[in-house]
Short mmCIF file of C-alpha atoms in Angstrom, two decimals:
data_model
loop_
_atom_site.label_atom_id
_atom_site.label_comp_id
_atom_site.label_asym_id
_atom_site.label_seq_id
_atom_site.Cartn_x
_atom_site.Cartn_y
_atom_site.Cartn_z
CA MET A 1 -18.67 -25.27 -4.64
CA LYS A 2 -20.43 -24.83 -8.01
CA LYS A 3 -23.58 -26.34 -6.53
CA THR A 4 -23.49 -23.81 -3.68
CA ILE A 5 -23.09 -20.92 -6.14
CA LEU A 6 -25.98 -22.17 -8.26
CA ILE A 7 -28.19 -22.51 -5.18
CA PHE A 8 -27.24 -18.96 -4.11
CA ILE A 9 -28.00 -17.53 -7.57
CA ALA A 10 -31.30 -19.43 -7.63
CA CYS A 11 -32.20 -17.95 -4.22
CA VAL A 12 -31.40 -14.43 -5.47
CA ALA A 13 -33.48 -15.03 -8.60
CA MET A 14 -36.39 -16.34 -6.52
CA THR A 15 -36.14 -13.33 -4.20
CA LEU A 16 -36.16 -10.93 -7.14
CA GLY A 17 -39.02 -12.80 -8.76
CA ALA A 18 -41.04 -12.73 -5.57
CA ALA A 19 -40.24 -9.05 -5.07
CA ALA A 20 -41.39 -8.20 -8.60
CA ALA A 21 -44.54 -10.27 -8.19
CA GLU A 22 -45.46 -8.49 -4.99
CA GLY A 23 -44.77 -5.08 -6.52
CA GLN A 24 -41.84 -4.40 -4.26
CA LYS A 25 -39.46 -1.58 -5.11
CA ILE A 26 -35.85 -2.64 -5.60
CA ALA A 27 -32.86 -0.28 -5.35
CA THR A 28 -29.17 -0.83 -6.02
CA VAL A 29 -26.00 0.48 -4.39
CA ASP A 30 -22.37 0.06 -5.41
CA LEU A 31 -21.11 -0.70 -1.92
CA ARG A 32 -17.46 -0.78 -2.98
CA LYS A 33 -17.68 2.74 -4.43
CA VAL A 34 -19.49 4.05 -1.36
CA PHE A 35 -17.03 2.42 1.05
CA ASP A 36 -13.91 3.57 -0.84
CA ASN A 37 -15.11 7.18 -1.23
CA TYR A 38 -16.60 7.71 2.22
CA TRP A 39 -14.46 10.27 4.05
CA ARG A 40 -14.34 8.17 7.21
CA THR A 41 -12.80 5.30 5.21
CA LYS A 42 -10.05 7.61 3.96
CA GLN A 43 -9.53 8.93 7.47
CA ALA A 44 -9.34 5.37 8.85
CA ASP A 45 -6.85 4.35 6.13
CA ALA A 46 -4.65 7.35 6.94
CA SER A 47 -4.78 6.52 10.66
CA LEU A 48 -3.86 2.87 10.03
CA LYS A 49 -0.96 3.85 7.75
CA GLU A 50 0.34 6.28 10.37
CA GLN A 51 0.16 3.65 13.11
CA ALA A 52 1.80 1.06 10.85
CA ALA A 53 4.64 3.51 10.08
CA ASP A 54 5.18 4.15 13.81
CA LEU A 55 5.28 0.42 14.56
CA GLU A 56 7.65 -0.20 11.64
CA LYS A 57 9.94 2.56 12.89
CA GLU A 58 9.99 1.04 16.38
CA SER A 59 10.65 -2.43 14.91
CA LYS A 60 13.54 -1.06 12.83
CA MET A 61 15.10 0.51 15.94
CA MET A 62 14.92 -2.85 17.72
CA VAL A 63 16.45 -4.65 14.72
CA ASP A 64 19.26 -2.06 14.51
CA GLN A 65 19.96 -2.57 18.21
CA PHE A 66 20.01 -6.33 17.65
CA ARG A 67 22.53 -5.99 14.80
CA LYS A 68 24.78 -3.83 16.97
CA GLY A 69 24.53 -6.50 19.63
CA GLU A 70 25.52 -9.15 17.08
CA ALA A 71 28.59 -7.13 16.05
CA ASN A 72 29.52 -6.66 19.70
CA TYR A 73 29.10 -10.40 20.34
CA LYS A 74 31.45 -11.25 17.47
CA LYS A 75 34.09 -8.90 18.90
CA MET A 76 33.69 -10.43 22.34
CA LEU A 77 33.99 -13.92 20.85
CA ASP A 78 37.18 -12.91 19.02
CA GLY A 79 38.55 -11.55 22.29
CA ALA A 80 37.70 -14.79 24.09
CA ASN A 81 39.75 -16.71 21.52
CA ASP A 82 42.74 -14.34 21.57
CA GLN A 83 45.71 -16.56 22.47
CA ALA A 84 47.76 -13.47 23.44
CA LEU A 85 45.57 -13.13 26.53
CA SER A 86 45.96 -15.16 29.69
CA ALA A 87 43.72 -18.18 30.22
CA PRO A 88 41.76 -16.51 33.07
CA GLU A 89 41.16 -13.42 30.90
CA ARG A 90 40.02 -15.55 27.96
CA GLU A 91 37.66 -17.43 30.28
CA LYS A 92 36.28 -14.15 31.60
CA ARG A 93 35.67 -12.87 28.07
CA LYS A 94 34.08 -16.16 27.08
CA LYS A 95 31.52 -15.81 29.89
CA GLU A 96 30.83 -12.22 28.85
CA ALA A 97 30.28 -13.41 25.27
CA GLU A 98 27.89 -16.13 26.47
CA ASN A 99 25.90 -13.55 28.44
CA GLU A 100 25.76 -11.33 25.36
CA LEU A 101 24.51 -14.27 23.29
CA LEU A 102 21.73 -14.93 25.81
CA SER A 103 20.83 -11.25 25.67
CA LEU A 104 20.70 -11.42 21.86
CA ARG A 105 18.40 -14.45 21.92
CA ASP A 106 16.11 -12.65 24.35
CA MET A 107 16.11 -9.58 22.12
CA GLU A 108 15.33 -11.71 19.05
CA THR A 109 12.33 -13.21 20.87
CA ARG A 110 11.11 -9.74 21.86
CA ILE A 111 11.39 -8.51 18.27
CA LYS A 112 9.34 -11.46 16.98
CA GLN A 113 6.72 -10.92 19.69
CA PHE A 114 6.57 -7.21 18.90
CA ASP A 115 6.08 -7.87 15.17
CA ASN A 116 3.36 -10.48 15.84
CA THR A 117 1.56 -8.20 18.31
CA SER A 118 1.81 -5.26 15.90
CA ARG A 119 0.27 -7.26 13.05
CA THR A 120 -2.53 -8.53 15.30
CA THR A 121 -3.25 -5.05 16.70
CA LEU A 122 -3.37 -3.46 13.25
CA GLY A 123 -5.55 -6.28 11.90
CA GLU A 124 -8.04 -5.95 14.76
CA LYS A 125 -8.15 -2.16 14.43
CA GLN A 126 -8.71 -2.46 10.68
CA ARG A 127 -11.59 -4.93 11.23
CA ARG A 128 -13.20 -2.70 13.88
CA MET A 129 -12.97 0.38 11.66
CA ARG A 130 -14.31 -1.54 8.66
CA ASP A 131 -17.25 -2.92 10.66
CA ASN A 132 -18.10 0.53 12.09
CA ILE A 133 -17.94 2.18 8.65
CA LEU A 134 -20.07 -0.55 7.06
CA GLN A 135 -22.65 -0.12 9.83
CA GLU A 136 -22.81 3.65 9.18
CA ILE A 137 -23.26 2.98 5.45
CA ARG A 138 -26.01 0.44 6.12
CA ASP A 139 -27.82 2.85 8.43
CA THR A 140 -27.67 5.58 5.77
CA ILE A 141 -28.96 3.16 3.11
CA LYS A 142 -31.82 2.09 5.39
CA ALA A 143 -32.86 5.72 5.90
CA LYS A 144 -32.72 6.38 2.15
CA VAL A 145 -34.78 3.34 1.16
CA LYS A 146 -37.42 4.01 3.79
CA ASN A 147 -37.92 7.52 2.42
CA GLY A 148 -38.03 6.16 -1.13
CA GLY A 149 -40.35 3.29 -0.35
CA HIS A 150 -37.84 0.64 -1.38
CA THR A 151 -38.14 -2.81 0.15
CA LEU A 152 -34.95 -4.44 -1.18
CA VAL A 153 -31.43 -3.15 -1.90
CA LEU A 154 -28.86 -5.10 -3.92
CA ASP A 155 -25.10 -4.48 -3.94
CA THR A 156 -24.00 -4.16 -7.57
CA ALA A 157 -20.35 -4.61 -6.56
CA ALA A 158 -21.00 -7.99 -4.91
CA GLU A 159 -19.35 -11.05 -6.43
CA THR A 160 -19.65 -14.81 -6.09
CA VAL A 161 -16.81 -16.83 -4.57
CA ASN A 162 -15.29 -17.36 -8.03
CA GLY A 163 -15.31 -13.64 -8.88
CA THR A 164 -18.37 -13.36 -11.12
CA PRO A 165 -20.90 -10.55 -10.49
CA ILE A 166 -24.05 -11.43 -8.57
CA VAL A 167 -26.13 -8.67 -10.15
CA LEU A 168 -25.85 -9.37 -13.86
CA TYR A 169 -27.89 -6.40 -15.04
CA THR A 170 -29.56 -3.28 -13.72
CA ALA A 171 -30.97 -0.34 -15.67
CA GLY A 172 -29.74 1.93 -12.88
CA ASN A 173 -33.12 3.62 -12.46
CA ASP A 174 -33.12 3.20 -8.69
CA ASP A 175 -29.37 3.33 -8.05
CA LEU A 176 -28.78 5.09 -4.71
CA THR A 177 -24.97 5.06 -4.78
CA ASP A 178 -24.38 8.77 -5.35
CA ALA A 179 -27.19 9.84 -3.02
CA VAL A 180 -25.91 7.63 -0.20
CA LEU A 181 -22.33 8.80 -0.75
CA ALA A 182 -23.40 12.46 -0.79
CA GLN A 183 -25.29 11.96 2.48
CA LEU A 184 -22.32 10.23 4.13
CA ASN A 185 -19.90 12.94 3.01
CA VAL A 186 -22.11 15.91 3.90
CA ASN A 187 -20.09 16.62 7.08
CA ALA A 188 -16.68 15.66 5.68
CA PRO A 189 -13.77 17.90 6.75
CA ALA A 190 -12.50 20.18 3.98
CA ALA A 191 -9.15 18.35 3.89
CA ILE A 192 -10.80 15.01 3.06
CA PRO A 193 -11.43 14.44 -0.70
CA GLY A 194 -14.94 13.43 -1.71
CA LYS A 195 -16.97 15.98 0.27
CA SER A 196 -18.29 17.91 -2.70
CA ASP A 197 -18.04 15.22 -5.39
CA PRO A 198 -19.71 11.92 -4.50
CA LYS A 199 -18.47 10.42 -7.78
CA GLN A 200 -14.79 10.52 -6.73
#
């Protein structure tokens, strides 16, 4: 692992060295700041939270129904064991209780499937939204660097696998973070924070 990190850092250093030697223009962007403060990210987060709340509400209704079924099953079981009743009646109630138990098991399976499907659906939607937003950010960065004549852009928020920063120092002279964020938020709806202040 350490060897891989060292190789990666060496590659970055070689790239930077080669870029400097060739007179290339390097820019930086704090991708985390841009991503977190882009209005579409906030909109996507709100949408995901709303969908998660709806799914949780539906799951809770199913669980409540299951608990009512459990209480009903216990009553039916008590009735099936009531010695005051005739043997045929007890047998009848026992069969009803068995059917209720089968229904409960089926309901339990459906609840588990619903929860698993909900988690998968939300996870996939989150990944799709994240990928789409990152692509929009990359496209905006590409347009900015072409206009500025930059040939390389580094993410100042990037970290190695053990949590140390990849970019150890930058003077910030060619930091495009605020400019990129302002461009992305230029058409933000008034209700979304971050439209007028790219530093939020």
